[in-house]
Amino acid sequence: MKSLLIANWKMNPQTMDEAKALFEIVRKNIENNQSAEIIICPPFVFLSTLSKYFKTNPSVGKKNIFLGAQNCFWEEKGAYTGEISSPMLKNLGCSYVIVGHSERRQFLNETDEMINKKIKDCLKAHLKPIFCVGEKEGEDMGFIVEDQLKQGLKDISNNQVENVVIAYEPVWAIGTGKPCSPDDAMRAFLFIKKILAQLFQRNTAEKIRILYGGSVDSKNANDYLKKIGMDGLLVGGASLNASEFLRIVNRVESAGL
Ligand code: PGA
């Protein structure tokens, strides 16, 4: 299976022109990449414009580049000022949605219950949620991640869960330049697999993709993909620098993953 490389642009860049330019450089340079599925997650305000590339160029989105959102609301429509629904995102051409990112848990007080509702709503709209879990500095990885997985995936069936992607993102590694060591990432990867096998049928659990995120760059990308065998990467800061992001893509390609 192809590696998933998620570009989480967060609240960047500042203008549509910059967003279009960044998207175009990445798109043009990955056309022939066969090893990775690349998902660009820009801020909401750029989604509509970037989705036009997918409509005007039929090969985009069919091969290896997809559009994702950084958040969604759990209701389909109605009086929810400022929110965006999963069906709206689906209609725009999104395939994935990041759900439960630690920055939303921290700054917007997103709870596990809200995250569970969002995951269910994404699945209903045929969007793939990228469900982020991870402990803060000083917290016990196993204790926190088990709880987040159990609550976030509550009442989700075996059939549905195959479309969920899990991203292990230790909070202390995000945006700090201090990535998780391969040993610790391996421990978390195996732990998440174990919990998923408890929650779902074994053959279903084995199909759920598990990514790593937190200070990923072109130097450490293969530590997680090749050495540990994780299914992909969630890239924040490095995805805003087109050449560095393309180097990460090339690492995946040259490793033949
Ligand atoms: P980072 O962000 O790569 O800048 O650490 C990762 C993320 O928050 O998704």
mmCIF file of C-alpha atoms and ligand atoms in Angstrom:
data_model
loop_
_atom_site.group_PDB
_atom_site.id
_atom_site.type_symbol
_atom_site.label_atom_id
_atom_site.label_comp_id
_atom_site.label_asym_id
_atom_site.label_seq_id
_atom_site.Cartn_x
_atom_site.Cartn_y
_atom_site.Cartn_z
ATOM 1 C CA MET A 1 0.000 0.000 0.000
ATOM 2 C CA LYS A 2 1.192 3.543 -0.759
ATOM 3 C CA SER A 3 2.479 5.729 2.067
ATOM 4 C CA LEU A 4 0.215 8.603 3.042
ATOM 5 C CA LEU A 5 1.897 12.005 3.242
ATOM 6 C CA ILE A 6 -0.354 14.630 4.775
ATOM 7 C CA ALA A 7 0.605 18.293 4.351
ATOM 8 C CA ASN A 8 -1.033 20.186 7.220
ATOM 9 C CA TRP A 9 -0.610 23.844 6.296
ATOM 10 C CA LYS A 10 -2.331 24.941 9.528
ATOM 11 C CA MET A 11 -3.151 28.707 9.381
ATOM 12 C CA ASN A 12 -0.753 29.348 6.481
ATOM 13 C CA PRO A 13 0.002 30.890 4.013
ATOM 14 C CA GLN A 14 -1.508 34.358 4.256
ATOM 15 C CA THR A 15 -2.747 34.883 0.683
ATOM 16 C CA MET A 16 -4.491 32.938 -2.055
ATOM 17 C CA ASP A 17 -1.619 33.604 -4.462
ATOM 18 C CA GLU A 18 0.863 32.010 -2.076
ATOM 19 C CA ALA A 19 -1.462 29.051 -1.531
ATOM 20 C CA LYS A 20 -1.894 28.509 -5.271
ATOM 21 C CA ALA A 21 1.848 28.777 -5.865
ATOM 22 C CA LEU A 22 2.700 26.260 -3.124
ATOM 23 C CA PHE A 23 0.063 23.828 -4.323
ATOM 24 C CA GLU A 24 1.190 24.092 -7.952
ATOM 25 C CA ILE A 25 4.862 23.454 -7.185
ATOM 26 C CA VAL A 26 3.996 20.340 -5.213
ATOM 27 C CA ARG A 27 1.457 19.107 -7.758
ATOM 28 C CA LYS A 28 3.781 19.527 -10.751
ATOM 29 C CA ASN A 29 6.663 17.813 -9.056
ATOM 30 C CA ILE A 30 4.861 14.766 -7.802
ATOM 31 C CA GLU A 31 2.994 13.850 -10.944
ATOM 32 C CA ASN A 32 5.145 10.820 -11.528
ATOM 33 C CA ASN A 33 5.436 9.763 -7.911
ATOM 34 C CA GLN A 34 4.075 6.280 -7.491
ATOM 35 C CA SER A 35 4.939 5.539 -3.881
ATOM 36 C CA ALA A 36 2.954 8.064 -1.916
ATOM 37 C CA GLU A 37 -0.559 9.399 -1.717
ATOM 38 C CA ILE A 38 -0.222 13.111 -0.974
ATOM 39 C CA ILE A 39 -2.998 14.929 0.825
ATOM 40 C CA ILE A 40 -2.850 18.720 0.914
ATOM 41 C CA CYS A 41 -4.793 20.244 3.826
ATOM 42 C CA PRO A 42 -4.951 24.030 3.358
ATOM 43 C CA PRO A 43 -7.042 26.455 5.413
ATOM 44 C CA PHE A 44 -10.764 26.377 4.527
ATOM 45 C CA VAL A 45 -10.619 29.679 2.602
ATOM 46 C CA PHE A 46 -8.293 28.185 -0.034
ATOM 47 C CA LEU A 47 -10.118 24.891 -0.499
ATOM 48 C CA SER A 48 -12.609 26.065 -3.073
ATOM 49 C CA THR A 49 -9.957 27.583 -5.352
ATOM 50 C CA LEU A 50 -7.577 24.656 -5.028
ATOM 51 C CA SER A 51 -10.385 22.204 -5.681
ATOM 52 C CA LYS A 52 -10.698 23.708 -9.185
ATOM 53 C CA TYR A 53 -7.339 22.168 -10.069
ATOM 54 C CA PHE A 54 -8.928 18.809 -9.373
ATOM 55 C CA LYS A 55 -11.876 19.568 -11.639
ATOM 56 C CA THR A 56 -9.910 21.021 -14.543
ATOM 57 C CA ASN A 57 -7.218 18.378 -14.446
ATOM 58 C CA PRO A 58 -8.863 14.951 -14.268
ATOM 59 C CA SER A 59 -5.608 13.183 -13.410
ATOM 60 C CA VAL A 60 -5.311 15.153 -10.154
ATOM 61 C CA GLY A 61 -6.947 13.243 -7.382
ATOM 62 C CA LYS A 62 -7.125 10.041 -9.373
ATOM 63 C CA LYS A 63 -3.450 9.311 -9.074
ATOM 64 C CA ASN A 64 -1.593 10.555 -6.084
ATOM 65 C CA ILE A 65 -2.710 13.958 -4.811
ATOM 66 C CA PHE A 66 -5.852 14.633 -2.800
ATOM 67 C CA LEU A 67 -7.434 17.497 -0.926
ATOM 68 C CA GLY A 68 -8.113 17.416 2.798
ATOM 69 C CA ALA A 69 -9.595 19.788 5.369
ATOM 70 C CA GLN A 70 -8.121 20.583 8.776
ATOM 71 C CA ASN A 71 -11.414 20.317 10.654
ATOM 72 C CA CYS A 72 -15.156 19.897 10.262
ATOM 73 C CA PHE A 73 -18.313 20.209 12.348
ATOM 74 C CA TRP A 74 -20.428 17.203 13.278
ATOM 75 C CA GLU A 75 -23.829 18.485 12.135
ATOM 76 C CA GLU A 76 -24.772 18.497 8.456
ATOM 77 C CA LYS A 77 -26.402 21.932 8.323
ATOM 78 C CA GLY A 78 -28.157 24.530 10.427
ATOM 79 C CA ALA A 79 -27.562 27.342 12.886
ATOM 80 C CA TYR A 80 -23.902 26.737 13.742
ATOM 81 C CA THR A 81 -22.199 30.051 13.100
ATOM 82 C CA GLY A 82 -18.710 29.754 11.742
ATOM 83 C CA GLU A 83 -18.773 25.994 11.243
ATOM 84 C CA ILE A 84 -18.281 23.906 8.104
ATOM 85 C CA SER A 85 -19.952 20.521 7.598
ATOM 86 C CA SER A 86 -18.587 17.270 6.234
ATOM 87 C CA PRO A 87 -21.011 17.197 3.276
ATOM 88 C CA MET A 88 -19.836 20.719 2.324
ATOM 89 C CA LEU A 89 -16.260 19.496 2.300
ATOM 90 C CA LYS A 90 -17.182 16.398 0.337
ATOM 91 C CA ASN A 91 -18.999 18.530 -2.248
ATOM 92 C CA LEU A 92 -15.881 20.664 -2.630
ATOM 93 C CA GLY A 93 -13.821 17.628 -3.544
ATOM 94 C CA CYS A 94 -12.141 16.849 -0.226
ATOM 95 C CA SER A 95 -11.267 13.227 0.473
ATOM 96 C CA TYR A 96 -9.808 13.514 3.985
ATOM 97 C CA VAL A 97 -10.327 15.601 7.143
ATOM 98 C CA ILE A 98 -7.883 16.025 10.040
ATOM 99 C CA VAL A 99 -9.828 15.459 13.261
ATOM 100 C CA GLY A 100 -8.744 15.959 16.852
ATOM 101 C CA HIS A 101 -5.477 17.748 16.186
ATOM 102 C CA SER A 102 -3.821 18.671 19.490
ATOM 103 C CA GLU A 103 -3.874 22.369 18.587
ATOM 104 C CA ARG A 104 -7.677 22.192 18.409
ATOM 105 C CA ARG A 105 -7.826 20.201 21.633
ATOM 106 C CA GLN A 106 -5.621 22.838 23.282
ATOM 107 C CA PHE A 107 -6.879 26.154 21.866
ATOM 108 C CA LEU A 108 -10.518 25.298 21.147
ATOM 109 C CA ASN A 109 -11.136 22.848 23.967
ATOM 110 C CA GLU A 110 -12.117 20.010 21.659
ATOM 111 C CA THR A 111 -13.077 16.999 23.717
ATOM 112 C CA ASP A 112 -12.933 13.297 22.902
ATOM 113 C CA GLU A 113 -16.717 13.312 22.685
ATOM 114 C CA MET A 114 -16.697 16.080 20.061
ATOM 115 C CA ILE A 115 -13.953 14.294 18.162
ATOM 116 C CA ASN A 116 -15.986 11.061 18.171
ATOM 117 C CA LYS A 117 -18.972 12.928 16.700
ATOM 118 C CA LYS A 118 -16.766 14.474 14.017
ATOM 119 C CA ILE A 119 -15.265 11.117 13.043
ATOM 120 C CA LYS A 120 -18.739 9.593 12.701
ATOM 121 C CA ASP A 121 -19.940 12.529 10.643
ATOM 122 C CA CYS A 122 -16.934 12.372 8.297
ATOM 123 C CA LEU A 123 -17.530 8.672 7.725
ATOM 124 C CA LYS A 124 -21.193 9.289 7.001
ATOM 125 C CA ALA A 125 -20.173 11.854 4.351
ATOM 126 C CA HIS A 126 -17.647 9.360 2.855
ATOM 127 C CA LEU A 127 -14.661 11.385 3.997
ATOM 128 C CA LYS A 128 -11.659 9.705 5.587
ATOM 129 C CA PRO A 129 -10.879 11.129 9.036
ATOM 130 C CA ILE A 130 -7.238 11.490 10.005
ATOM 131 C CA PHE A 131 -7.678 11.031 13.730
ATOM 132 C CA CYS A 132 -4.826 12.548 15.785
ATOM 133 C CA VAL A 133 -3.813 11.086 19.135
ATOM 134 C CA GLY A 134 -0.804 11.691 21.365
ATOM 135 C CA GLU A 135 0.372 12.521 24.832
ATOM 136 C CA LYS A 136 1.663 15.832 26.181
ATOM 137 C CA GLU A 137 5.113 16.243 27.703
ATOM 138 C CA GLY A 138 5.361 14.242 30.920
ATOM 139 C CA GLU A 139 2.169 12.234 30.284
ATOM 140 C CA ASP A 140 2.077 8.477 29.954
ATOM 141 C CA MET A 141 1.758 7.591 26.250
ATOM 142 C CA GLY A 142 -0.136 4.343 26.825
ATOM 143 C CA PHE A 143 -2.643 5.781 29.271
ATOM 144 C CA ILE A 144 -3.480 8.823 27.129
ATOM 145 C CA VAL A 145 -3.475 7.177 23.718
ATOM 146 C CA GLU A 146 -5.606 4.229 24.847
ATOM 147 C CA ASP A 147 -8.219 6.584 26.248
ATOM 148 C CA GLN A 148 -8.209 8.830 23.178
ATOM 149 C CA LEU A 149 -8.581 5.835 20.838
ATOM 150 C CA LYS A 150 -11.373 4.247 22.868
ATOM 151 C CA GLN A 151 -13.356 7.451 23.160
ATOM 152 C CA GLY A 152 -12.700 8.732 19.653
ATOM 153 C CA LEU A 153 -13.633 5.425 18.008
ATOM 154 C CA LYS A 154 -16.622 4.703 20.255
ATOM 155 C CA ASP A 155 -19.573 3.081 18.413
ATOM 156 C CA ILE A 156 -17.713 2.927 15.113
ATOM 157 C CA SER A 157 -18.232 -0.367 13.305
ATOM 158 C CA ASN A 158 -15.672 -2.720 11.807
ATOM 159 C CA ASN A 159 -16.808 -1.730 8.313
ATOM 160 C CA GLN A 160 -16.444 1.976 8.998
ATOM 161 C CA VAL A 161 -13.141 1.958 10.819
ATOM 162 C CA GLU A 162 -11.179 0.774 7.788
ATOM 163 C CA ASN A 163 -11.587 4.331 6.479
ATOM 164 C CA VAL A 164 -10.127 5.951 9.578
ATOM 165 C CA VAL A 165 -6.453 6.902 9.543
ATOM 166 C CA ILE A 166 -4.734 7.251 12.922
ATOM 167 C CA ALA A 167 -1.955 9.828 13.341
ATOM 168 C CA TYR A 168 0.281 9.394 16.377
ATOM 169 C CA GLU A 169 1.441 12.918 17.192
ATOM 170 C CA PRO A 170 3.117 13.350 20.573
ATOM 171 C CA VAL A 171 2.226 16.932 21.482
ATOM 172 C CA TRP A 172 5.758 17.719 22.680
ATOM 173 C CA ALA A 173 7.123 16.880 19.209
ATOM 174 C CA ILE A 174 4.789 19.159 17.250
ATOM 175 C CA GLY A 175 6.503 22.259 15.890
ATOM 176 C CA THR A 176 9.380 21.938 18.342
ATOM 177 C CA GLY A 177 12.102 20.491 16.120
ATOM 178 C CA LYS A 178 12.333 17.612 18.608
ATOM 179 C CA PRO A 179 10.900 14.577 16.827
ATOM 180 C CA CYS A 180 9.967 11.391 18.639
ATOM 181 C CA SER A 181 12.830 8.896 18.705
ATOM 182 C CA PRO A 182 12.341 5.876 16.421
ATOM 183 C CA ASP A 183 12.243 3.594 19.502
ATOM 184 C CA ASP A 184 9.463 5.591 21.139
ATOM 185 C CA ALA A 185 7.569 5.875 17.860
ATOM 186 C CA MET A 186 7.859 2.098 17.438
ATOM 187 C CA ARG A 187 6.495 1.578 20.955
ATOM 188 C CA ALA A 188 3.526 3.848 20.208
ATOM 189 C CA PHE A 189 2.928 2.204 16.815
ATOM 190 C CA LEU A 190 2.782 -1.288 18.345
ATOM 191 C CA PHE A 191 0.678 -0.054 21.229
ATOM 192 C CA ILE A 192 -1.880 1.556 18.892
ATOM 193 C CA LYS A 193 -2.029 -1.682 16.856
ATOM 194 C CA LYS A 194 -2.676 -3.636 20.051
ATOM 195 C CA ILE A 195 -5.532 -1.361 21.141
ATOM 196 C CA LEU A 196 -7.084 -1.397 17.661
ATOM 197 C CA ALA A 197 -6.969 -5.208 17.710
ATOM 198 C CA GLN A 198 -8.869 -5.134 21.005
ATOM 199 C CA LEU A 199 -11.494 -2.739 19.695
ATOM 200 C CA PHE A 200 -12.057 -4.278 16.261
ATOM 201 C CA GLN A 201 -11.817 -7.608 14.467
ATOM 202 C CA ARG A 202 -8.183 -8.479 13.971
ATOM 203 C CA ASN A 203 -8.239 -8.493 10.163
ATOM 204 C CA THR A 204 -10.006 -5.096 10.185
ATOM 205 C CA ALA A 205 -7.605 -3.612 12.729
ATOM 206 C CA GLU A 206 -4.654 -4.648 10.585
ATOM 207 C CA LYS A 207 -5.964 -2.533 7.703
ATOM 208 C CA ILE A 208 -6.119 0.716 9.695
ATOM 209 C CA ARG A 209 -3.303 2.996 8.648
ATOM 210 C CA ILE A 210 -1.134 4.534 11.358
ATOM 211 C CA LEU A 211 0.949 7.646 10.669
ATOM 212 C CA TYR A 212 3.546 9.579 12.611
ATOM 213 C CA GLY A 213 3.519 13.382 13.006
ATOM 214 C CA GLY A 214 5.692 15.858 14.937
ATOM 215 C CA SER A 215 8.736 17.702 13.554
ATOM 216 C CA VAL A 216 8.986 15.469 10.493
ATOM 217 C CA ASP A 217 11.575 16.542 7.926
ATOM 218 C CA SER A 218 13.450 14.991 5.026
ATOM 219 C CA LYS A 219 16.178 13.717 7.354
ATOM 220 C CA ASN A 220 13.964 11.764 9.729
ATOM 221 C CA ALA A 221 11.092 10.733 7.402
ATOM 222 C CA ASN A 222 12.473 7.297 6.685
ATOM 223 C CA ASP A 223 13.079 6.554 10.371
ATOM 224 C CA TYR A 224 9.320 6.227 10.719
ATOM 225 C CA LEU A 225 8.459 4.788 7.329
ATOM 226 C CA LYS A 226 11.278 2.414 6.553
ATOM 227 C CA LYS A 227 12.651 1.433 9.943
ATOM 228 C CA ILE A 228 9.330 1.198 11.786
ATOM 229 C CA GLY A 229 7.000 0.506 8.889
ATOM 230 C CA MET A 230 4.498 3.223 9.704
ATOM 231 C CA ASP A 231 1.970 3.910 6.959
ATOM 232 C CA GLY A 232 2.736 7.574 6.439
ATOM 233 C CA LEU A 233 3.527 10.971 7.902
ATOM 234 C CA LEU A 234 1.616 14.049 9.005
ATOM 235 C CA VAL A 235 3.847 16.974 8.104
ATOM 236 C CA GLY A 236 3.239 20.485 9.451
ATOM 237 C CA GLY A 237 6.015 23.098 9.200
ATOM 238 C CA ALA A 238 8.019 21.243 6.558
ATOM 239 C CA SER A 239 4.995 21.087 4.235
ATOM 240 C CA LEU A 240 5.069 24.894 3.843
ATOM 241 C CA ASN A 241 8.495 24.736 2.291
ATOM 242 C CA ALA A 242 7.904 23.212 -1.145
ATOM 243 C CA SER A 243 11.484 21.998 -1.655
ATOM 244 C CA GLU A 244 11.662 20.368 1.772
ATOM 245 C CA PHE A 245 8.250 18.736 1.315
ATOM 246 C CA LEU A 246 9.302 17.426 -2.099
ATOM 247 C CA ARG A 247 12.486 16.046 -0.529
ATOM 248 C CA ILE A 248 10.290 14.102 1.911
ATOM 249 C CA VAL A 249 8.243 12.785 -1.033
ATOM 250 C CA ASN A 250 11.453 11.774 -2.787
ATOM 251 C CA ARG A 251 12.732 9.952 0.290
ATOM 252 C CA VAL A 252 9.590 7.830 0.213
ATOM 253 C CA GLU A 253 9.992 7.246 -3.505
ATOM 254 C CA SER A 254 13.671 6.327 -3.352
ATOM 255 C CA ALA A 255 13.095 4.003 -0.415
ATOM 256 C CA GLY A 256 10.602 2.196 -2.642
ATOM 257 C CA LEU A 257 7.932 2.284 0.028
HETATM 258 P P1 PGA B 1 5.057 19.877 12.660
HETATM 259 O O1 PGA B 1 3.470 19.724 12.821
HETATM 260 O O2 PGA B 1 5.463 18.973 11.518
HETATM 261 O O3 PGA B 1 5.254 21.314 12.356
HETATM 262 O O4 PGA B 1 5.655 19.441 13.936
HETATM 263 C C1 PGA B 1 2.839 18.487 12.716
HETATM 264 C C2 PGA B 1 1.377 18.629 12.951
HETATM 265 O O5 PGA B 1 0.981 19.374 13.846
HETATM 266 O O6 PGA B 1 0.542 18.062 12.256
#
